[in-house]
Short mmCIF file of C-alpha atoms and ligand atoms in Angstrom, two decimals:
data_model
loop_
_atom_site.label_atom_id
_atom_site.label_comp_id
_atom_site.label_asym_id
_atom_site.label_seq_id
_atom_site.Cartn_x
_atom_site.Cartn_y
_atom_site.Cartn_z
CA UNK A 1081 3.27 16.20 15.32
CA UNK A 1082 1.50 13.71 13.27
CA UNK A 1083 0.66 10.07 14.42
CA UNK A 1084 1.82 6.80 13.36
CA UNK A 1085 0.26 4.26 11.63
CA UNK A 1086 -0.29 0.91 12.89
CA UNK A 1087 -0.78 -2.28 11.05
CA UNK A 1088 -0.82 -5.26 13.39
CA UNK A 1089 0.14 -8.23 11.63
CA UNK A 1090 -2.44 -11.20 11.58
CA UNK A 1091 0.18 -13.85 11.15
CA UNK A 1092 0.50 -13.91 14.66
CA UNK A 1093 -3.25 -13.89 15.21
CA UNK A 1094 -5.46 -16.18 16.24
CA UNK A 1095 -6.59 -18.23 13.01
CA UNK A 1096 -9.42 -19.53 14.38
CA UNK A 1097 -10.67 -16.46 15.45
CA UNK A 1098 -9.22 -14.06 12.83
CA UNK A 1099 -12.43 -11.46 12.77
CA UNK A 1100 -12.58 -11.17 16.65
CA UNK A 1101 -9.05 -10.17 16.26
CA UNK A 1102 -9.04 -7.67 13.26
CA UNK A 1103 -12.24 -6.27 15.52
CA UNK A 1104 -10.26 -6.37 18.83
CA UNK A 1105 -7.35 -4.50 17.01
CA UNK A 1106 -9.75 -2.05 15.16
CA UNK A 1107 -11.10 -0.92 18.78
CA UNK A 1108 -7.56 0.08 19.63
CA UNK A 1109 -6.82 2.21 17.14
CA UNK A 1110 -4.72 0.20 14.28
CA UNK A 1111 -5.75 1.54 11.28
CA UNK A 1112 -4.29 -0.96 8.98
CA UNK A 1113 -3.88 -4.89 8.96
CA UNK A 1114 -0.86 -5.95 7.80
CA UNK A 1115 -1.05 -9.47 5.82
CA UNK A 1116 1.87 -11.59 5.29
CA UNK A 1117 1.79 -13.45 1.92
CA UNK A 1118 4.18 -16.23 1.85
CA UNK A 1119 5.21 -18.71 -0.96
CA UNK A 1120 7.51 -21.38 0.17
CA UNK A 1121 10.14 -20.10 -2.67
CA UNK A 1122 10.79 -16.16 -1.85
CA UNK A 1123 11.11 -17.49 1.59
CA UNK A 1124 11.09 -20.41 3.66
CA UNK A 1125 7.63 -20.53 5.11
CA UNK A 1126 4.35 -20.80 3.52
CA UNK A 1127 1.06 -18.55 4.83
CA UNK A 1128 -2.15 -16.76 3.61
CA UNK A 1129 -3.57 -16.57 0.07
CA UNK A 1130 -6.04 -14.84 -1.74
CA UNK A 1131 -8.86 -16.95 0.05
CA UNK A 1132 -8.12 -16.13 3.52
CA UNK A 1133 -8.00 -12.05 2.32
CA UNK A 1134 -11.16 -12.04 0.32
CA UNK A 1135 -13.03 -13.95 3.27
CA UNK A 1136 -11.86 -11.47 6.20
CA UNK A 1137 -12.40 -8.90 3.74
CA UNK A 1138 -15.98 -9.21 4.70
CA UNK A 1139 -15.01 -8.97 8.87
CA UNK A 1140 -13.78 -4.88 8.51
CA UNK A 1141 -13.10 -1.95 6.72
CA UNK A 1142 -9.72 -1.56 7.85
CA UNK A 1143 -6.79 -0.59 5.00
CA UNK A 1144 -5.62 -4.03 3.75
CA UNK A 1145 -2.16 -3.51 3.66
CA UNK A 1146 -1.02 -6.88 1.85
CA UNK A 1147 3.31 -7.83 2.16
CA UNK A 1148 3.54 -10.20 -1.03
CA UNK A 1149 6.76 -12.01 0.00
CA UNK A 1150 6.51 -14.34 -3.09
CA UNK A 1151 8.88 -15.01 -6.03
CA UNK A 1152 6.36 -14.25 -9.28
CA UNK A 1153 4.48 -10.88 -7.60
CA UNK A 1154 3.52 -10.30 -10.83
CA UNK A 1155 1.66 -13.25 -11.55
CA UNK A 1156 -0.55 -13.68 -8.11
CA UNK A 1157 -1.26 -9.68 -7.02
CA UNK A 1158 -4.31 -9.34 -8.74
CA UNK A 1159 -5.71 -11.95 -6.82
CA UNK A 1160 -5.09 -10.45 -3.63
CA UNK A 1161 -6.85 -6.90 -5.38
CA UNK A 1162 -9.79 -8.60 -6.19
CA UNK A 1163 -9.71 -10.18 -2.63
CA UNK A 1164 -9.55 -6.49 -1.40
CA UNK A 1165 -5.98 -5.57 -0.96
CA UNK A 1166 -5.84 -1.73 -0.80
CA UNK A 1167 -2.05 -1.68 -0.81
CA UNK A 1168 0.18 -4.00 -2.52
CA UNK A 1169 3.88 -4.32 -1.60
CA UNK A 1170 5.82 -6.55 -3.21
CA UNK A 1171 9.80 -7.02 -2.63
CA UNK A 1172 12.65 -5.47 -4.38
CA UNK A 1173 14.59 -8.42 -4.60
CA UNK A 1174 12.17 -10.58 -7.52
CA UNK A 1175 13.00 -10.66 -10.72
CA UNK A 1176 10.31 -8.63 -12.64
CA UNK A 1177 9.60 -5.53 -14.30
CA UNK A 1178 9.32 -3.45 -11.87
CA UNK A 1179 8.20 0.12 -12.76
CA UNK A 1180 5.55 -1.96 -15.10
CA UNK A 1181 4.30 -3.63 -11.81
CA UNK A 1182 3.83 -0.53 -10.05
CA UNK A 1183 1.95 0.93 -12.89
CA UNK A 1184 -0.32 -1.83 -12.91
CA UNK A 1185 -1.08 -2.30 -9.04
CA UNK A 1186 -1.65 1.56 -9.48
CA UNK A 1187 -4.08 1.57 -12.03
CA UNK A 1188 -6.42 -1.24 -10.91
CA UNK A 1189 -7.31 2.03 -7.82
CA UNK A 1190 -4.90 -0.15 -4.83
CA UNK A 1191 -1.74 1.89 -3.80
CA UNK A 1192 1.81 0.61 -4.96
CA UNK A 1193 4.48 -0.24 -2.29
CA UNK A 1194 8.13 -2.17 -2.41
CA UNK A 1195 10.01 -3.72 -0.25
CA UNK A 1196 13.47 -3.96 0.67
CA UNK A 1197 15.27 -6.63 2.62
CA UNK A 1198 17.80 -5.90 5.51
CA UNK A 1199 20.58 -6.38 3.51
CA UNK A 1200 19.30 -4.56 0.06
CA UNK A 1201 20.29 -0.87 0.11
CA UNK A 1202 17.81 1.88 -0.46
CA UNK A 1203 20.00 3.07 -3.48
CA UNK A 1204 18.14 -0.01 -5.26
CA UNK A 1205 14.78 1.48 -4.77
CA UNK A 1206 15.71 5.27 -5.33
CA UNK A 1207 14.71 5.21 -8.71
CA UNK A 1208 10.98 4.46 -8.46
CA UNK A 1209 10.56 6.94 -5.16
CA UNK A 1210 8.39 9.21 -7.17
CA UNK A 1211 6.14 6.09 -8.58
CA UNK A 1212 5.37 4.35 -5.01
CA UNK A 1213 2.60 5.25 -2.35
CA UNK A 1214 4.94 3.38 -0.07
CA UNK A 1215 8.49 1.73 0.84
CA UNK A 1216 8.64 -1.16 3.61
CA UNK A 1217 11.99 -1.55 5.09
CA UNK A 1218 12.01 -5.09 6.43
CA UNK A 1219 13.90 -4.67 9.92
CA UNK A 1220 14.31 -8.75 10.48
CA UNK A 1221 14.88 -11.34 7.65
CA UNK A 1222 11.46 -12.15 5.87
CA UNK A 1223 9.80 -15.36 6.84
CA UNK A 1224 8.75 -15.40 10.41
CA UNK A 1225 6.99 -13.11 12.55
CA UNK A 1226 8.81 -12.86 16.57
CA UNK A 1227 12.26 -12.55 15.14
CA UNK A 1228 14.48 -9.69 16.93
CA UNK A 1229 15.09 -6.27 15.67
CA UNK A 1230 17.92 -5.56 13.43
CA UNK A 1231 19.06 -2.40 14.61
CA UNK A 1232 21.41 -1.85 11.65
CA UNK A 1233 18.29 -1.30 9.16
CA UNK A 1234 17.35 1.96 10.83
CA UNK A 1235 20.04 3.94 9.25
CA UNK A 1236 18.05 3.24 6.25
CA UNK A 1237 14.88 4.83 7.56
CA UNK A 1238 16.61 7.95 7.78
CA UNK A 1239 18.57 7.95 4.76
CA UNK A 1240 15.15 7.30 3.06
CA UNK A 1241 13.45 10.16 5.16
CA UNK A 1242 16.15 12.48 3.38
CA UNK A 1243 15.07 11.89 0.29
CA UNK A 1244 11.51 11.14 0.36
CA UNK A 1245 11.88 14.35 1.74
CA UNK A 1246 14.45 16.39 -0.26
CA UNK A 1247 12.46 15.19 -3.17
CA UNK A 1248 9.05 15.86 -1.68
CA UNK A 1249 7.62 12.52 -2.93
CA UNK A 1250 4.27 11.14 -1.07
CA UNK A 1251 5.58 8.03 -0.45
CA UNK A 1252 5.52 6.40 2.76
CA UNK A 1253 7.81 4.68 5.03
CA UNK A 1254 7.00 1.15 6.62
CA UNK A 1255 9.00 -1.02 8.66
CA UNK A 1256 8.72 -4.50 9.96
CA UNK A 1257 9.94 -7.07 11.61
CA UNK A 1258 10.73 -7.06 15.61
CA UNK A 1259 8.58 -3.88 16.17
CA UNK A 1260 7.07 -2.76 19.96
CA UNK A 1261 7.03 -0.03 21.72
CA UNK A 1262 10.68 0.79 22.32
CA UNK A 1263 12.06 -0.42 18.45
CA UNK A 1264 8.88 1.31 17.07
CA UNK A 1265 10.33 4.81 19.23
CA UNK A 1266 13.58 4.10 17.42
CA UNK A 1267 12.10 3.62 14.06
CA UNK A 1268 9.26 6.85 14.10
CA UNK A 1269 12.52 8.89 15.25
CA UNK A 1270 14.29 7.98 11.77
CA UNK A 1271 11.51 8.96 9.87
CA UNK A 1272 8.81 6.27 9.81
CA UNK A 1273 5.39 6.44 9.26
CA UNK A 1274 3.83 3.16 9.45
CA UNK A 1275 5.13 0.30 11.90
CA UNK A 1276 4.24 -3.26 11.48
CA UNK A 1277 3.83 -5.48 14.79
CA UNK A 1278 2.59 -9.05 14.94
CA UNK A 1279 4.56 -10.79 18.02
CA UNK A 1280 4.71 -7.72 20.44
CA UNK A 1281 0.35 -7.56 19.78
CA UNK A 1282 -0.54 -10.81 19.91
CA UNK A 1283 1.29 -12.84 22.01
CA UNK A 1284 0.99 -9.81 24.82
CA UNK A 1285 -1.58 -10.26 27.60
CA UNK A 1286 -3.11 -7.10 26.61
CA UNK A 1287 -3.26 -6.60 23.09
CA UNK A 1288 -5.37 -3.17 23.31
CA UNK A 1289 -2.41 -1.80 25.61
CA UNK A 1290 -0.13 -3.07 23.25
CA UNK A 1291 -1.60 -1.50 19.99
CA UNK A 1292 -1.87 1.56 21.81
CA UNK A 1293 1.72 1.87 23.34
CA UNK A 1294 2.56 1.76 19.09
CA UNK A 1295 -0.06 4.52 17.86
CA UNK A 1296 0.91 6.93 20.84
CA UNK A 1297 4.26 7.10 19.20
CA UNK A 1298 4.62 10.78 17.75
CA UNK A 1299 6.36 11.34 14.66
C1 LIG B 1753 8.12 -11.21 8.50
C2 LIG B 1753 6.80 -10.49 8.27
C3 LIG B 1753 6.39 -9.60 9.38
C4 LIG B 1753 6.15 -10.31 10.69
C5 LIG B 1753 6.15 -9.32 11.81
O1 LIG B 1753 8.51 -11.85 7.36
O2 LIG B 1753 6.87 -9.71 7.10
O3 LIG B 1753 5.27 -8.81 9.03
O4 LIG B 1753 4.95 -11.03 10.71
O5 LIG B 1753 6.10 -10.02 13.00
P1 LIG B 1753 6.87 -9.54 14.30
O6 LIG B 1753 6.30 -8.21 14.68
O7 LIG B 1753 6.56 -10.63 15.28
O8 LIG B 1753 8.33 -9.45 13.96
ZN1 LIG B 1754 5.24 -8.20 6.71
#
């Protein structure tokens, strides 16, 4: 049985203290940070740019696992490499080139992922499953973290498990939005491998207990 991945999501940290955070999740086992880029146009909220990255860049060596939910990815992601992004996701839904995009987020060394909205069906993304290091399936609508669950998205973790796995691509499979302990049981039983959490972490009393109850989760 392998493990999960966890990447807490620091929109729902403390800003003020965003180091003692990363460090306080880093103790308890996540092994990513997930960072939610938002541009005001994509969706309807507006949160962390290249600045914010490159400076707590310099607080860990955790996997920067950076969620571009902006309308020109193409334009802005290699400010978030050079900031220290190690994996850039960027959403299905824009209107750019994509196959071009992944080639290029590939070649500067960071690992390629898309994502794919609650209502956009994996058949969109089939295409480039040999290409990508990774596939996010958004399980909420993007553009605030403590939304609920959307419980008809996990269907699409397992019909992505099928063919990630029929076609033996190494590609993983992310999900966010609504994530703790029980949706995150739900979601590593379809097939994924990585599980996003922001809410369920940081506004808990415990946050340790909380990033633990997620990486105890056996594939
Ligand atoms: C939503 C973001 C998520 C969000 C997760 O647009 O992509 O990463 O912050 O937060 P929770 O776990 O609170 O749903
Ligand atoms: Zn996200």
């Amino acid at each position: 049985m392998k493990k999960i991945i966890v990447a807490p999501s620091i929109l729902s940290a403390d800003f003020s203290a965003l180091g003692k955070d990363i460090a306080m999740i880093a103790g308890a086992g996540a092994g990513w940070v997930h960072i939610d880029v938002m541009d005001g146009h994509f969706v309807p909220n507006i949160t962390i740019g290249p600045v914010v990255v490159k400076s707590v860049r310099k607080a860990t060596s955790l996997f920067f696992d950076v969620h571009l939910m902006i309308r020109e990815p193409q334009k802005y992601w290699p400010d978030f490499r050079k900031a220290g992004a190690d994996l850039i996701t960027f959403h299905s839904e824009t209107d750019c080139d994509k196959m071009r995009l992944i080639k290029d987020i590939k070649s500067s060394g960071a690992k390629a992922g898309i994502s794919i909205k609650p209502k956009t069906p994996v058949a969109e993304i089939e295409n480039m499953l040999a290409y990508l290091d990774l596939v996010l399936v958004m399980s909420v609508e993007p553009g605030f973290g403590g939304q609920a669950f959307m419980h008809e998205t996990v269907p699409k973790i397992t019909e992505l498990r099928n063919i990630i796995d029929g076609g033996k691509y190494d590609c993983l499979i992310e999900v966010d939005g609504g994530i703790n302990a029980e949706t995150g049981h739900l979601c590593a039983r379809a097939g994924a491998d990585v599980l996003v959490s922001g809410s369920y972490i940081f506004s808990s009393s415990r946050p340790e207990d909380a990033v633990r109850s997620l990486s105890e989760i056996k594939k």
